[in-house]
Short mmCIF file of C-alpha atoms in Angstrom, two decimals:
data_model
loop_
_atom_site.label_atom_id
_atom_site.label_comp_id
_atom_site.label_asym_id
_atom_site.label_seq_id
_atom_site.Cartn_x
_atom_site.Cartn_y
_atom_site.Cartn_z
CA UNK A 1 14.01 -19.81 31.53
CA UNK A 2 11.28 -21.84 33.98
CA UNK A 3 13.68 -24.49 34.85
CA UNK A 4 16.51 -22.62 36.22
CA UNK A 5 17.91 -23.98 39.89
CA UNK A 6 20.73 -21.47 41.18
CA UNK A 7 22.94 -22.32 43.77
CA UNK A 8 22.24 -19.97 45.30
CA UNK A 9 18.34 -21.89 45.43
CA UNK A 10 20.76 -25.01 46.22
CA UNK A 11 21.67 -23.25 49.45
CA UNK A 12 18.50 -21.21 50.17
CA UNK A 13 16.99 -25.33 50.13
CA UNK A 14 19.88 -27.24 52.03
CA UNK A 15 20.33 -24.10 55.04
CA UNK A 16 18.50 -23.49 57.97
CA UNK A 17 13.96 -23.73 57.50
CA UNK A 18 13.70 -19.35 58.21
CA UNK A 19 10.49 -18.12 56.61
CA UNK A 20 7.51 -15.53 58.19
CA UNK A 21 4.12 -15.64 58.19
CA UNK A 22 1.27 -13.28 57.37
CA UNK A 23 -1.47 -14.20 59.90
CA UNK A 24 -5.04 -13.12 59.24
CA UNK A 25 -6.80 -14.37 62.45
CA UNK A 26 -10.41 -12.09 61.66
CA UNK A 27 -9.55 -13.19 57.57
CA UNK A 28 -10.45 -10.01 55.32
CA UNK A 29 -13.34 -8.74 57.99
CA UNK A 30 -12.38 -5.11 58.57
CA UNK A 31 -14.46 -2.40 60.22
CA UNK A 32 -12.92 -0.02 56.92
CA UNK A 33 -14.18 -0.07 53.53
CA UNK A 34 -10.81 1.74 51.65
CA UNK A 35 -11.78 1.60 48.09
CA UNK A 36 -8.29 -0.01 46.73
CA UNK A 37 -8.39 -3.17 49.22
CA UNK A 38 -6.70 -5.96 47.66
CA UNK A 39 -8.62 -8.45 50.30
CA UNK A 40 -11.82 -6.93 51.52
CA UNK A 41 -13.43 -9.36 48.90
CA UNK A 42 -11.85 -12.61 50.04
CA UNK A 43 -14.71 -13.53 52.31
CA UNK A 44 -16.01 -14.41 48.87
CA UNK A 45 -13.73 -17.74 48.60
CA UNK A 46 -15.23 -18.53 52.16
CA UNK A 47 -18.74 -18.43 51.74
CA UNK A 48 -19.23 -15.21 51.68
CA UNK A 49 -19.86 -15.29 55.50
CA UNK A 50 -16.19 -14.15 57.43
CA UNK A 51 -15.47 -16.40 60.13
CA UNK A 52 -13.10 -15.73 62.69
CA UNK A 53 -9.75 -17.47 64.09
CA UNK A 54 -10.37 -20.06 67.17
CA UNK A 55 -8.14 -21.26 70.13
CA UNK A 56 -8.14 -24.73 69.06
CA UNK A 57 -6.60 -23.34 65.89
CA UNK A 58 -4.43 -20.28 67.43
CA UNK A 59 -3.04 -23.10 69.49
CA UNK A 60 -1.86 -25.44 66.25
CA UNK A 61 -0.43 -22.54 64.14
CA UNK A 62 1.62 -21.17 67.34
CA UNK A 63 2.83 -24.47 67.90
CA UNK A 64 3.49 -25.00 64.25
CA UNK A 65 5.18 -21.85 63.22
CA UNK A 66 7.46 -21.95 66.14
CA UNK A 67 8.80 -25.36 65.16
CA UNK A 68 8.59 -25.27 61.80
CA UNK A 69 11.47 -21.94 62.22
CA UNK A 70 14.94 -23.56 62.98
CA UNK A 71 15.73 -19.89 63.53
CA UNK A 72 16.89 -18.28 66.72
CA UNK A 73 14.24 -15.94 66.25
CA UNK A 74 10.58 -16.14 64.81
CA UNK A 75 8.82 -13.17 64.00
CA UNK A 76 4.84 -13.49 64.27
CA UNK A 77 2.87 -10.64 61.96
CA UNK A 78 -0.69 -10.32 62.89
CA UNK A 79 -2.19 -9.09 59.93
CA UNK A 80 -5.73 -8.39 58.42
CA UNK A 81 -8.63 -7.36 57.09
CA UNK A 82 -8.76 -5.42 60.60
CA UNK A 83 -7.30 -7.51 62.98
CA UNK A 84 -7.75 -5.44 66.13
CA UNK A 85 -11.32 -7.31 65.53
CA UNK A 86 -10.40 -10.41 67.34
CA UNK A 87 -9.68 -8.20 70.67
CA UNK A 88 -7.04 -7.79 73.46
CA UNK A 89 -7.92 -10.92 75.16
CA UNK A 90 -7.06 -12.97 71.42
CA UNK A 91 -4.10 -11.61 71.74
CA UNK A 92 -3.53 -12.13 75.05
CA UNK A 93 -3.84 -15.86 74.89
CA UNK A 94 -1.53 -15.23 71.36
CA UNK A 95 1.39 -14.21 73.64
CA UNK A 96 0.86 -16.89 76.45
CA UNK A 97 1.29 -19.53 73.65
CA UNK A 98 4.15 -17.79 72.36
CA UNK A 99 5.79 -18.07 75.57
CA UNK A 100 4.45 -21.87 76.24
CA UNK A 101 6.18 -22.63 72.79
CA UNK A 102 9.14 -20.74 72.66
CA UNK A 103 11.64 -22.85 73.23
CA UNK A 104 14.51 -20.65 73.77
CA UNK A 105 13.44 -18.98 71.01
CA UNK A 106 13.72 -14.82 70.88
CA UNK A 107 9.43 -13.78 69.70
CA UNK A 108 8.79 -11.10 68.35
CA UNK A 109 5.44 -9.65 67.30
CA UNK A 110 4.22 -6.71 64.59
CA UNK A 111 0.96 -5.85 64.16
CA UNK A 112 -0.72 -3.95 61.23
CA UNK A 113 -3.74 -1.98 61.73
CA UNK A 114 -5.92 0.89 60.45
CA UNK A 115 -5.98 2.63 63.60
CA UNK A 116 -9.21 3.10 64.00
CA UNK A 117 -9.81 0.91 67.14
CA UNK A 118 -6.51 0.82 69.74
CA UNK A 119 -7.40 3.02 73.08
CA UNK A 120 -5.11 3.25 76.31
CA UNK A 121 -5.50 -0.26 76.64
CA UNK A 122 -4.30 -1.84 73.23
CA UNK A 123 -1.31 0.96 73.90
CA UNK A 124 -0.80 -0.68 77.18
CA UNK A 125 -0.63 -4.27 75.88
CA UNK A 126 1.40 -3.67 72.64
CA UNK A 127 3.95 -1.73 75.06
CA UNK A 128 4.60 -4.42 77.54
CA UNK A 129 4.71 -6.87 75.19
CA UNK A 130 7.10 -5.05 72.99
CA UNK A 131 4.44 -5.25 69.62
CA UNK A 132 5.73 -3.57 66.93
CA UNK A 133 2.78 -1.31 65.22
CA UNK A 134 2.42 -0.35 61.87
CA UNK A 135 0.04 1.92 61.38
CA UNK A 136 -2.09 2.35 57.79
CA UNK A 137 -1.58 6.14 57.01
CA UNK A 138 -1.49 7.54 53.20
CA UNK A 139 -0.84 10.85 53.87
CA UNK A 140 -1.97 14.28 53.89
CA UNK A 141 -5.83 14.70 54.96
CA UNK A 142 -6.92 14.88 51.62
CA UNK A 143 -4.81 11.47 50.18
CA UNK A 144 -5.89 9.41 52.98
CA UNK A 145 -9.28 10.52 53.50
CA UNK A 146 -10.30 10.21 49.30
CA UNK A 147 -9.95 6.23 49.85
CA UNK A 148 -9.62 5.51 53.75
CA UNK A 149 -13.31 5.63 54.49
CA UNK A 150 -15.59 3.44 56.83
CA UNK A 151 -18.26 1.81 55.79
CA UNK A 152 -20.84 4.51 56.38
CA UNK A 153 -18.64 6.51 54.00
CA UNK A 154 -17.15 8.62 57.04
CA UNK A 155 -13.75 10.09 56.45
CA UNK A 156 -10.47 8.30 59.04
CA UNK A 157 -7.41 10.42 59.23
CA UNK A 158 -8.02 12.51 62.52
CA UNK A 159 -9.16 8.85 64.22
CA UNK A 160 -5.87 7.79 62.69
CA UNK A 161 -3.78 10.71 63.83
CA UNK A 162 -4.86 10.64 67.38
CA UNK A 163 -3.95 7.01 67.50
CA UNK A 164 -0.37 8.48 66.70
CA UNK A 165 -0.36 10.23 69.38
CA UNK A 166 -1.54 7.73 71.80
CA UNK A 167 1.11 5.38 70.88
CA UNK A 168 3.82 7.60 71.29
CA UNK A 169 2.49 9.21 74.39
CA UNK A 170 2.19 4.87 75.66
CA UNK A 171 5.49 4.79 74.19
CA UNK A 172 4.77 2.30 71.35
CA UNK A 173 7.31 1.58 69.10
CA UNK A 174 5.44 2.00 65.56
CA UNK A 175 6.11 2.60 61.38
CA UNK A 176 4.17 3.69 58.81
CA UNK A 177 2.41 2.36 55.31
CA UNK A 178 1.04 4.56 53.31
CA UNK A 179 -0.08 2.99 49.44
CA UNK A 180 0.80 5.09 46.98
CA UNK A 181 -1.57 5.81 44.48
CA UNK A 182 -2.07 8.59 41.79
CA UNK A 183 -3.48 11.31 44.38
CA UNK A 184 0.63 10.89 44.89
CA UNK A 185 1.65 11.71 42.03
CA UNK A 186 3.94 15.41 42.12
CA UNK A 187 3.42 15.29 45.99
CA UNK A 188 6.69 13.06 46.85
CA UNK A 189 8.60 16.08 48.44
CA UNK A 190 5.81 17.07 50.04
CA UNK A 191 4.21 13.02 51.98
CA UNK A 192 7.55 12.84 53.42
CA UNK A 193 7.70 15.95 55.33
CA UNK A 194 4.33 15.05 56.58
CA UNK A 195 5.97 11.98 57.78
CA UNK A 196 8.69 12.94 58.98
CA UNK A 197 7.36 16.10 61.06
CA UNK A 198 3.60 16.23 61.54
CA UNK A 199 3.49 12.29 62.28
CA UNK A 200 6.67 12.01 63.81
CA UNK A 201 7.34 8.47 61.40
CA UNK A 202 11.08 7.01 61.04
CA UNK A 203 9.83 4.14 59.30
CA UNK A 204 7.95 4.58 56.40
CA UNK A 205 6.76 2.25 54.03
CA UNK A 206 5.27 3.27 50.73
CA UNK A 207 3.82 0.30 48.22
CA UNK A 208 2.41 1.56 44.85
CA UNK A 209 -1.15 1.06 43.79
CA UNK A 210 -2.09 -0.70 40.86
CA UNK A 211 -4.82 -2.42 40.30
CA UNK A 212 -7.61 -3.56 37.79
CA UNK A 213 -11.27 -3.82 38.62
CA UNK A 214 -15.10 -4.08 37.75
CA UNK A 215 -17.69 -2.42 38.38
CA UNK A 216 -20.53 -3.93 40.47
CA UNK A 217 -24.24 -1.27 40.10
CA UNK A 218 -25.07 -0.01 43.47
CA UNK A 219 -21.73 -0.19 44.87
CA UNK A 220 -19.01 2.61 45.52
CA UNK A 221 -16.20 0.20 45.54
CA UNK A 222 -15.65 -1.73 42.67
CA UNK A 223 -14.17 -5.15 42.68
CA UNK A 224 -10.30 -5.83 42.23
CA UNK A 225 -10.02 -8.63 39.65
CA UNK A 226 -7.23 -10.23 37.45
CA UNK A 227 -6.25 -8.19 34.37
CA UNK A 228 -7.26 -10.92 32.79
CA UNK A 229 -10.65 -11.05 34.03
CA UNK A 230 -13.37 -9.80 31.18
CA UNK A 231 -13.78 -6.37 31.08
CA UNK A 232 -11.42 -5.41 33.97
CA UNK A 233 -10.02 -2.13 32.80
CA UNK A 234 -7.10 0.26 35.44
CA UNK A 235 -8.10 1.39 38.65
CA UNK A 236 -8.44 5.23 38.45
CA UNK A 237 -6.74 5.32 40.85
CA UNK A 238 -3.15 3.60 40.38
CA UNK A 239 -0.21 5.20 40.25
CA UNK A 240 1.14 5.33 36.70
CA UNK A 241 4.74 4.16 36.17
CA UNK A 242 6.39 7.37 35.81
CA UNK A 243 4.15 8.98 38.49
CA UNK A 244 5.43 6.78 40.75
CA UNK A 245 9.43 7.01 39.37
CA UNK A 246 9.03 10.88 40.37
CA UNK A 247 7.68 10.57 43.59
CA UNK A 248 10.00 7.86 44.68
CA UNK A 249 13.08 10.30 43.39
CA UNK A 250 11.31 13.82 44.98
CA UNK A 251 11.03 11.38 48.35
CA UNK A 252 14.79 10.22 48.03
CA UNK A 253 16.13 13.61 47.17
CA UNK A 254 14.68 15.02 50.63
CA UNK A 255 15.83 12.03 52.34
CA UNK A 256 19.41 11.63 51.11
CA UNK A 257 20.11 15.36 52.06
CA UNK A 258 18.83 15.07 55.55
CA UNK A 259 17.59 12.20 56.83
CA UNK A 260 20.06 9.43 55.93
CA UNK A 261 20.48 7.22 59.58
CA UNK A 262 17.13 8.70 60.75
CA UNK A 263 14.56 8.26 59.40
CA UNK A 264 13.78 5.09 57.41
CA UNK A 265 12.32 4.21 53.63
CA UNK A 266 12.02 0.64 53.16
CA UNK A 267 12.41 1.02 49.47
CA UNK A 268 15.82 3.31 50.53
CA UNK A 269 16.93 0.66 52.78
CA UNK A 270 15.99 -2.46 50.46
CA UNK A 271 18.06 -0.56 47.31
CA UNK A 272 21.63 0.10 49.51
CA UNK A 273 21.20 -3.86 51.03
CA UNK A 274 21.36 -4.54 46.99
CA UNK A 275 24.02 -2.13 45.90
CA UNK A 276 26.06 -4.11 48.77
CA UNK A 277 25.06 -7.80 48.17
CA UNK A 278 23.55 -8.60 51.08
CA UNK A 279 19.49 -9.71 51.22
CA UNK A 280 17.66 -6.51 51.17
CA UNK A 281 14.82 -8.17 53.24
CA UNK A 282 11.53 -6.85 51.31
CA UNK A 283 10.06 -10.16 49.24
CA UNK A 284 9.16 -8.16 46.39
CA UNK A 285 13.31 -7.52 45.33
CA UNK A 286 14.02 -10.98 46.65
CA UNK A 287 15.89 -13.16 43.45
CA UNK A 288 12.81 -15.73 44.28
CA UNK A 289 9.85 -15.32 46.80
CA UNK A 290 7.38 -17.46 48.88
CA UNK A 291 9.14 -17.25 52.28
CA UNK A 292 6.45 -14.29 53.28
CA UNK A 293 3.04 -16.79 53.89
CA UNK A 294 -0.33 -16.35 54.35
CA UNK A 295 -1.94 -18.47 56.91
CA UNK A 296 -5.63 -17.74 56.70
CA UNK A 297 -8.65 -17.71 59.86
CA UNK A 298 -9.14 -21.47 59.05
CA UNK A 299 -5.60 -22.41 58.72
CA UNK A 300 -5.33 -22.10 54.59
CA UNK A 301 -1.38 -21.10 53.97
CA UNK A 302 -0.76 -19.35 50.63
CA UNK A 303 2.18 -18.12 49.39
CA UNK A 304 1.37 -14.61 49.04
CA UNK A 305 -0.30 -12.03 50.52
CA UNK A 306 -1.24 -10.88 47.13
CA UNK A 307 -1.90 -14.25 45.58
CA UNK A 308 -4.80 -15.82 47.85
CA UNK A 309 -6.84 -17.32 45.83
CA UNK A 310 -8.04 -21.09 44.63
CA UNK A 311 -5.58 -22.03 42.38
CA UNK A 312 -2.31 -20.75 44.88
CA UNK A 313 -3.66 -22.53 48.01
CA UNK A 314 -0.89 -24.58 49.28
CA UNK A 315 -2.38 -26.37 51.93
CA UNK A 316 -4.25 -25.91 54.97
CA UNK A 317 -2.41 -26.44 58.98
CA UNK A 318 -4.87 -28.78 60.14
CA UNK A 319 -4.10 -31.36 57.86
CA UNK A 320 -0.53 -30.84 57.17
CA UNK A 321 1.89 -29.30 59.18
CA UNK A 322 3.31 -25.74 58.46
CA UNK A 323 7.05 -27.20 57.76
CA UNK A 324 5.93 -29.80 55.38
CA UNK A 325 3.76 -26.88 53.28
CA UNK A 326 6.66 -25.04 53.69
CA UNK A 327 9.01 -28.00 52.12
CA UNK A 328 6.65 -28.01 48.98
CA UNK A 329 7.46 -28.57 45.89
CA UNK A 330 4.08 -26.21 45.22
CA UNK A 331 5.59 -23.39 47.25
CA UNK A 332 9.25 -23.48 46.00
CA UNK A 333 8.01 -23.45 42.00
CA UNK A 334 6.09 -20.01 43.31
CA UNK A 335 8.86 -18.72 44.65
CA UNK A 336 11.19 -19.51 41.58
CA UNK A 337 8.72 -18.09 39.10
CA UNK A 338 9.32 -14.70 40.04
CA UNK A 339 13.13 -14.51 38.43
CA UNK A 340 12.19 -17.40 35.85
CA UNK A 341 9.70 -16.28 34.09
CA UNK A 342 11.10 -12.49 33.64
CA UNK A 343 11.03 -11.31 30.56
CA UNK A 344 14.48 -12.16 28.94
CA UNK A 345 15.08 -8.06 28.73
CA UNK A 346 14.77 -7.73 32.43
CA UNK A 347 17.34 -10.52 33.19
CA UNK A 348 19.58 -7.69 31.23
CA UNK A 349 19.01 -5.51 32.75
CA UNK A 350 21.57 -3.10 34.70
CA UNK A 351 19.57 -2.80 37.37
CA UNK A 352 17.91 -6.04 37.49
CA UNK A 353 20.46 -6.76 40.42
CA UNK A 354 18.05 -4.35 42.31
CA UNK A 355 14.88 -3.82 41.30
CA UNK A 356 14.76 -8.07 40.77
CA UNK A 357 11.09 -7.84 38.78
CA UNK A 358 9.95 -6.01 41.95
CA UNK A 359 6.40 -7.63 42.83
CA UNK A 360 4.86 -10.34 39.94
CA UNK A 361 1.71 -8.95 41.44
CA UNK A 362 2.65 -5.94 38.74
CA UNK A 363 3.02 -7.89 35.89
CA UNK A 364 1.06 -6.29 33.43
CA UNK A 365 3.15 -5.21 31.00
CA UNK A 366 4.14 -7.73 28.25
CA UNK A 367 7.98 -8.46 27.55
CA UNK A 368 9.79 -8.29 23.79
CA UNK A 369 9.18 -12.46 24.08
CA UNK A 370 6.02 -12.28 25.84
CA UNK A 371 6.75 -13.44 29.16
CA UNK A 372 5.03 -10.70 31.89
CA UNK A 373 7.09 -7.65 32.84
CA UNK A 374 6.66 -4.89 35.72
CA UNK A 375 4.68 -1.90 34.86
CA UNK A 376 6.08 0.20 37.06
CA UNK A 377 8.90 -0.65 35.47
CA UNK A 378 9.86 2.65 33.70
CA UNK A 379 9.26 4.29 37.43
CA UNK A 380 11.42 2.32 38.89
CA UNK A 381 14.12 2.44 36.64
CA UNK A 382 14.17 6.14 37.16
CA UNK A 383 14.49 5.46 40.81
CA UNK A 384 17.39 3.46 40.34
CA UNK A 385 19.32 5.34 38.03
CA UNK A 386 18.65 8.76 39.68
CA UNK A 387 19.27 6.80 43.13
CA UNK A 388 23.09 5.34 41.84
CA UNK A 389 25.88 7.99 42.45
CA UNK A 390 24.25 7.97 45.98
CA UNK A 391 23.78 4.37 46.73
CA UNK A 392 27.62 3.82 45.41
CA UNK A 393 28.71 6.07 47.58
CA UNK A 394 26.75 5.15 50.45
CA UNK A 395 28.31 1.15 49.50
CA UNK A 396 32.09 3.11 49.76
CA UNK A 397 31.38 4.63 52.83
CA UNK A 398 30.37 1.15 54.72
CA UNK A 399 33.34 -0.33 52.93
CA UNK A 400 35.43 1.93 54.77
CA UNK A 401 33.77 0.78 57.93
CA UNK A 402 32.35 4.92 58.08
CA UNK A 403 28.45 5.35 58.60
CA UNK A 404 26.75 5.83 55.49
CA UNK A 405 24.73 9.52 56.60
CA UNK A 406 28.31 10.44 55.62
CA UNK A 407 26.65 10.45 52.12
CA UNK A 408 24.43 13.49 52.95
CA UNK A 409 27.32 16.09 53.06
CA UNK A 410 27.90 14.87 49.30
CA UNK A 411 24.26 14.68 48.14
CA UNK A 412 24.22 18.54 49.22
CA UNK A 413 27.14 18.87 47.06
CA UNK A 414 26.04 17.47 44.54
CA UNK A 415 23.09 18.61 44.06
CA UNK A 416 24.46 22.60 44.79
CA UNK A 417 22.69 22.99 48.26
CA UNK A 418 26.52 23.81 49.79
#
């Protein structure tokens, strides 16, 4: 399967260049010490000291990124670590550079933050420049503070909730990104209602935590490693496949009877897109990947945020233009491997069209033919099977030019709630 190249692959290759980048201007530097963070230890790849992006490299990146995208809208995604460590002046310079090199293209900005440094000045800047701000918040206080602590071990829930209030007061558009750990098992409905009713989030992302670790003597947080690493064990906080499936189904059951068209859950929106045969907008559910590059603080480029390892380095924008890096065979092969390295049983699965093998970072199990298989397969299959009749109904509604929100009375009747 490794050499399969489809007509769709060819179409993508000859079409207009369009890709996103996740820029990490502060690298893995962060003011928190989250137990499950797979990025905190990346500084070791750069000599153990995490530097930040300088102004000359920032300008080079902005120019190359805008020029490389052959589409009307270019979206910048500022990430980390904690990107706010660079300070407001850095982002003022960045937005000025965006306008300098826009060349008629629309520029959009998203930024992911842990919420600890946001104040009124940041909110004024976000509002004035139309930033979409993603806030990392895992759920109610006991779930959030179990893993998201300061370097001194202090809780962060109260400060993050204060940030949510500030963003709301200043009219900043925000969404929430949550890590679904083992603590979330059996609490899907509660967690969803917390985000909807208490946080006021109208766009939610729930990312499953499944990692392997080795312990470090005298350190609170273990090191996240490949499952093939000597001595690696599944992290205690990893969500189980069954627990993840139940978690998704519980959230879906609350959403589908009351909030379709009002609250957006990334996975549900992507699932509906798959059901309708349109791009899902989420790399983990795409047939192939490699269109969401990572640019590090020093200009190094990788194919994916989860594969920032020396073996996956594509190049550096100081030496090779970003457009050329994107068109490289190494980047293309990485993306095609998402599909071509799947076990045959996955390709034959009824729900392959919806799942697409999910994210390669979760392929810890082994299929019957020896290929790596997603360790969350059982849970994902449970979710797709559970959502199927409602997705079918929403597809019918869309085909009739009606709102998918009309699935709600159908769902309530089917669940015996009317």
